């Protein structure tokens, strides 16, 4: 094939030959990172060569298993992320009465789990070398699966990209059993004899349905049936997990709850079944008054535009007539075959049609003209009519009939009253339908855990004990643009993650107020100025000067924040611990020309940064839910105080969320730290 394809400092063809001949060694491609403090645990990570192999294995598994996975299986699949699962919950789950979430205890994949996973892989993949490679990855701890932890599926560097598809493969048997149970319940509920339901009763029968959503190791089961049905399903699922899968379930957190009265935590969000009016509430009296006022203002503005248009038409028409008159006088007589005649005729015809249409749609104009043309006319008197010619009287009567036909306001008033009556009936019908839906139907409401978000904001140092913004002194060593980019990366990740929530407006307030003014106060503290001076220099949109002396706004502007919502859901970038990560540039004027640590980047115009983690600055264990924020992930502490050499482009991408620490070559980080 000619020259071998090379990536970085190795050849892909040579590596493929080693794999085919079963000569590839995993251990030499692993890097051991030791934590900066003794009580932490070490972390084994792959180098670039092994990362290429892991990504190739993931792509193979995706091709083999993606079409075989159940439709309610999310995570670790292309286009099947968190927002897709939330969209299914909001649009498809109706009338949920009972539900539960299977919560796993914190546990790692051991040898029995790995052996069962290999047996499942061998059912579809007849390649012992392929399965043996996955076994070696687990044996070397470069690929680890830890269930019941908050770092799974969030893109942290301690998590491999292969973990998601392997979890889906491991749970595929359980997914098939859940799907069979769902189909059986749906068939049994639809085959209920409708004759058993009294026709005279006002009770409507709705068949029981079972809904299921699994995002990696988080499993949600909901039903619109009875609690007995849910208890039976829960027992079967938990027994299957503990007996066949060999996993431990936290029974206290996996209890059955009422979907209407209790909130359920799932995917880092709060779920609850609510009536449709809660998700789409009717307008209050204040909103109705504001709406009417707005419509009146629009009507006044439209009338002003019509008056201005008529005035301009009158002026333009007089100018056209005077111009034509002067032209005709200079031509020694009136000629009707001028080239401009057709254009002028078309213009005046269009204006006349528009004026007539506006006149006929105006009840006041029609009433005034009808009153002037019909009231007080002497030809309506009998002794006058007897003395006039019959042709004149008939013409007058025909004229009055045409006036009544086209200008009578009573017919138009009747039509308007009929239109208003139809609007009132439509409003009453909508109110009746909404009331019936509120009594007989429920939908899923998805909320962001605001208390946890505010706790995370306080823990990271954005706010003080009073809940007011404060500066983060650790970021003072960065340049102004880098400070704004760090805040922008955290804010955009939160906005993209929680944009599917019903209370997204509160999240926008947290980002737009706390993060924005914390950034302003950090810039103020760096330059030892006042807050007003910082706002005047950077504005509230935190605009900085970029390349080419162009002004750039990295932080979401207030207009952008207002436009965000759940109408444009996507699969956002994972929350990779940007809140708990800070990069501090080394105070060195002369730095060695280290290559950029980003994958496949040969740029040597780099700067060295030291990684600082939040849990080490606060001396807090992320596993302690009392001091840490429950559900908020944290980067592994072995990354603390490690060095990174980054070029300006990848530095900005890392700050703004374009790349994560999974896209960084950790071996380069280890070599810099050794130097």
PDB file of C-alpha atoms in Angstrom, residues 544-642:
ATOM      1  CA  UNK A 544     -12.381  41.474  25.106  1.00  0.00           C
ATOM      2  CA  UNK A 545     -10.155  42.296  22.155  1.00  0.00           C
ATOM      3  CA  UNK A 546      -9.259  39.231  20.107  1.00  0.00           C
ATOM      4  CA  UNK A 547      -7.118  38.659  17.061  1.00  0.00           C
ATOM      5  CA  UNK A 548      -7.086  41.470  14.539  1.00  0.00           C
ATOM      6  CA  UNK A 549      -8.263  43.987  17.150  1.00  0.00           C
ATOM      7  CA  UNK A 550     -11.769  42.540  16.897  1.00  0.00           C
ATOM      8  CA  UNK A 551     -14.052  42.581  19.928  1.00  0.00           C
ATOM      9  CA  UNK A 552     -15.124  39.088  21.004  1.00  0.00           C
ATOM     10  CA  UNK A 553     -17.723  38.060  23.597  1.00  0.00           C
ATOM     11  CA  UNK A 554     -16.845  34.567  24.881  1.00  0.00           C
ATOM     12  CA  UNK A 555     -19.238  34.651  27.812  1.00  0.00           C
ATOM     13  CA  UNK A 556     -22.908  34.166  26.808  1.00  0.00           C
ATOM     14  CA  UNK A 557     -24.438  37.591  26.343  1.00  0.00           C
ATOM     15  CA  UNK A 558     -27.649  38.491  28.115  1.00  0.00           C
ATOM     16  CA  UNK A 559     -29.513  38.297  24.810  1.00  0.00           C
ATOM     17  CA  UNK A 560     -28.138  34.817  24.090  1.00  0.00           C
ATOM     18  CA  UNK A 561     -29.065  33.623  27.575  1.00  0.00           C
ATOM     19  CA  UNK A 562     -32.641  34.844  27.133  1.00  0.00           C
ATOM     20  CA  UNK A 563     -32.972  33.009  23.803  1.00  0.00           C
ATOM     21  CA  UNK A 564     -31.834  29.646  25.200  1.00  0.00           C
ATOM     22  CA  UNK A 565     -34.428  27.009  26.088  1.00  0.00           C
ATOM     23  CA  UNK A 566     -35.695  23.495  25.433  1.00  0.00           C
ATOM     24  CA  UNK A 567     -36.777  24.171  21.843  1.00  0.00           C
ATOM     25  CA  UNK A 568     -33.365  23.276  20.443  1.00  0.00           C
ATOM     26  CA  UNK A 569     -32.312  20.194  22.371  1.00  0.00           C
ATOM     27  CA  UNK A 570     -29.145  18.428  21.377  1.00  0.00           C
ATOM     28  CA  UNK A 571     -26.609  16.080  22.889  1.00  0.00           C
ATOM     29  CA  UNK A 572     -24.366  18.530  24.723  1.00  0.00           C
ATOM     30  CA  UNK A 573     -20.721  18.153  25.556  1.00  0.00           C
ATOM     31  CA  UNK A 574     -20.329  16.175  28.778  1.00  0.00           C
ATOM     32  CA  UNK A 575     -19.902  17.965  32.071  1.00  0.00           C
ATOM     33  CA  UNK A 576     -16.229  17.061  32.333  1.00  0.00           C
ATOM     34  CA  UNK A 577     -15.444  18.803  35.600  1.00  0.00           C
ATOM     35  CA  UNK A 578     -14.793  22.274  34.186  1.00  0.00           C
ATOM     36  CA  UNK A 579     -16.157  23.660  37.440  1.00  0.00           C
ATOM     37  CA  UNK A 580     -13.556  21.769  39.483  1.00  0.00           C
ATOM     38  CA  UNK A 581     -10.601  22.420  37.157  1.00  0.00           C
ATOM     39  CA  UNK A 582      -8.356  25.466  36.961  1.00  0.00           C
ATOM     40  CA  UNK A 583      -5.249  25.962  34.827  1.00  0.00           C
ATOM     41  CA  UNK A 584      -2.621  28.288  36.256  1.00  0.00           C
ATOM     42  CA  UNK A 585       0.081  29.465  33.889  1.00  0.00           C
ATOM     43  CA  UNK A 586       3.626  29.130  35.152  1.00  0.00           C
ATOM     44  CA  UNK A 587       5.322  32.406  35.995  1.00  0.00           C
ATOM     45  CA  UNK A 588       8.223  31.961  33.573  1.00  0.00           C
ATOM     46  CA  UNK A 589       9.393  34.346  30.892  1.00  0.00           C
ATOM     47  CA  UNK A 590      11.384  31.701  29.026  1.00  0.00           C
ATOM     48  CA  UNK A 591       9.696  28.352  28.526  1.00  0.00           C
ATOM     49  CA  UNK A 592      11.125  25.307  26.703  1.00  0.00           C
ATOM     50  CA  UNK A 593       9.534  24.582  23.304  1.00  0.00           C
ATOM     51  CA  UNK A 594       7.363  21.699  24.492  1.00  0.00           C
ATOM     52  CA  UNK A 595       4.947  20.252  21.896  1.00  0.00           C
ATOM     53  CA  UNK A 596       1.235  20.761  22.472  1.00  0.00           C
ATOM     54  CA  UNK A 597      -0.313  18.039  24.641  1.00  0.00           C
ATOM     55  CA  UNK A 598      -3.493  17.874  22.568  1.00  0.00           C
ATOM     56  CA  UNK A 599      -3.874  14.827  20.373  1.00  0.00           C
ATOM     57  CA  UNK A 600      -2.366  15.092  16.876  1.00  0.00           C
ATOM     58  CA  UNK A 601      -1.154  18.669  17.406  1.00  0.00           C
ATOM     59  CA  UNK A 602       2.468  19.403  16.469  1.00  0.00           C
ATOM     60  CA  UNK A 603       2.389  23.079  17.449  1.00  0.00           C
ATOM     61  CA  UNK A 604       5.374  24.149  19.569  1.00  0.00           C
ATOM     62  CA  UNK A 605       4.278  27.695  20.328  1.00  0.00           C
ATOM     63  CA  UNK A 606       2.924  26.561  23.692  1.00  0.00           C
ATOM     64  CA  UNK A 607       2.548  27.747  27.265  1.00  0.00           C
ATOM     65  CA  UNK A 608       2.877  25.588  30.388  1.00  0.00           C
ATOM     66  CA  UNK A 609      -0.067  25.389  32.781  1.00  0.00           C
ATOM     67  CA  UNK A 610      -0.408  23.643  36.110  1.00  0.00           C
ATOM     68  CA  UNK A 611      -3.658  21.812  36.881  1.00  0.00           C
ATOM     69  CA  UNK A 612      -5.333  22.765  40.145  1.00  0.00           C
ATOM     70  CA  UNK A 613      -8.365  20.784  41.325  1.00  0.00           C
ATOM     71  CA  UNK A 614     -11.158  22.047  43.531  1.00  0.00           C
ATOM     72  CA  UNK A 615     -11.227  19.115  45.957  1.00  0.00           C
ATOM     73  CA  UNK A 616      -7.532  19.552  46.747  1.00  0.00           C
ATOM     74  CA  UNK A 617      -7.864  23.296  47.264  1.00  0.00           C
ATOM     75  CA  UNK A 618     -10.730  22.717  49.695  1.00  0.00           C
ATOM     76  CA  UNK A 619      -9.239  19.516  51.174  1.00  0.00           C
ATOM     77  CA  UNK A 620     -12.593  17.769  50.631  1.00  0.00           C
ATOM     78  CA  UNK A 621     -13.257  14.192  49.553  1.00  0.00           C
ATOM     79  CA  UNK A 622     -15.732  14.140  46.602  1.00  0.00           C
ATOM     80  CA  UNK A 623     -17.165  10.859  47.911  1.00  0.00           C
ATOM     81  CA  UNK A 624     -18.408  12.684  51.023  1.00  0.00           C
ATOM     82  CA  UNK A 625     -21.902  13.883  50.092  1.00  0.00           C
ATOM     83  CA  UNK A 626     -22.170  16.010  53.221  1.00  0.00           C
ATOM     84  CA  UNK A 627     -19.326  18.325  52.197  1.00  0.00           C
ATOM     85  CA  UNK A 628     -19.414  17.723  48.450  1.00  0.00           C
ATOM     86  CA  UNK A 629     -22.348  18.362  46.145  1.00  0.00           C
ATOM     87  CA  UNK A 630     -24.261  15.083  45.540  1.00  0.00           C
ATOM     88  CA  UNK A 631     -24.138  14.168  41.867  1.00  0.00           C
ATOM     89  CA  UNK A 632     -21.381  16.640  40.945  1.00  0.00           C
ATOM     90  CA  UNK A 633     -18.408  14.833  39.483  1.00  0.00           C
ATOM     91  CA  UNK A 634     -14.765  15.555  40.108  1.00  0.00           C
ATOM     92  CA  UNK A 635     -11.595  14.980  38.119  1.00  0.00           C
ATOM     93  CA  UNK A 636      -9.338  12.321  39.577  1.00  0.00           C
ATOM     94  CA  UNK A 637      -6.976  13.815  42.125  1.00  0.00           C
ATOM     95  CA  UNK A 638      -3.914  12.317  40.427  1.00  0.00           C
ATOM     96  CA  UNK A 639      -4.194  15.177  37.905  1.00  0.00           C
ATOM     97  CA  UNK A 640      -3.632  17.769  40.603  1.00  0.00           C
ATOM     98  CA  UNK A 641      -0.494  19.920  40.128  1.00  0.00           C
ATOM     99  CA  UNK A 642       0.393  18.164  36.855  1.00  0.00           C
TER     100      UNK A 642
END
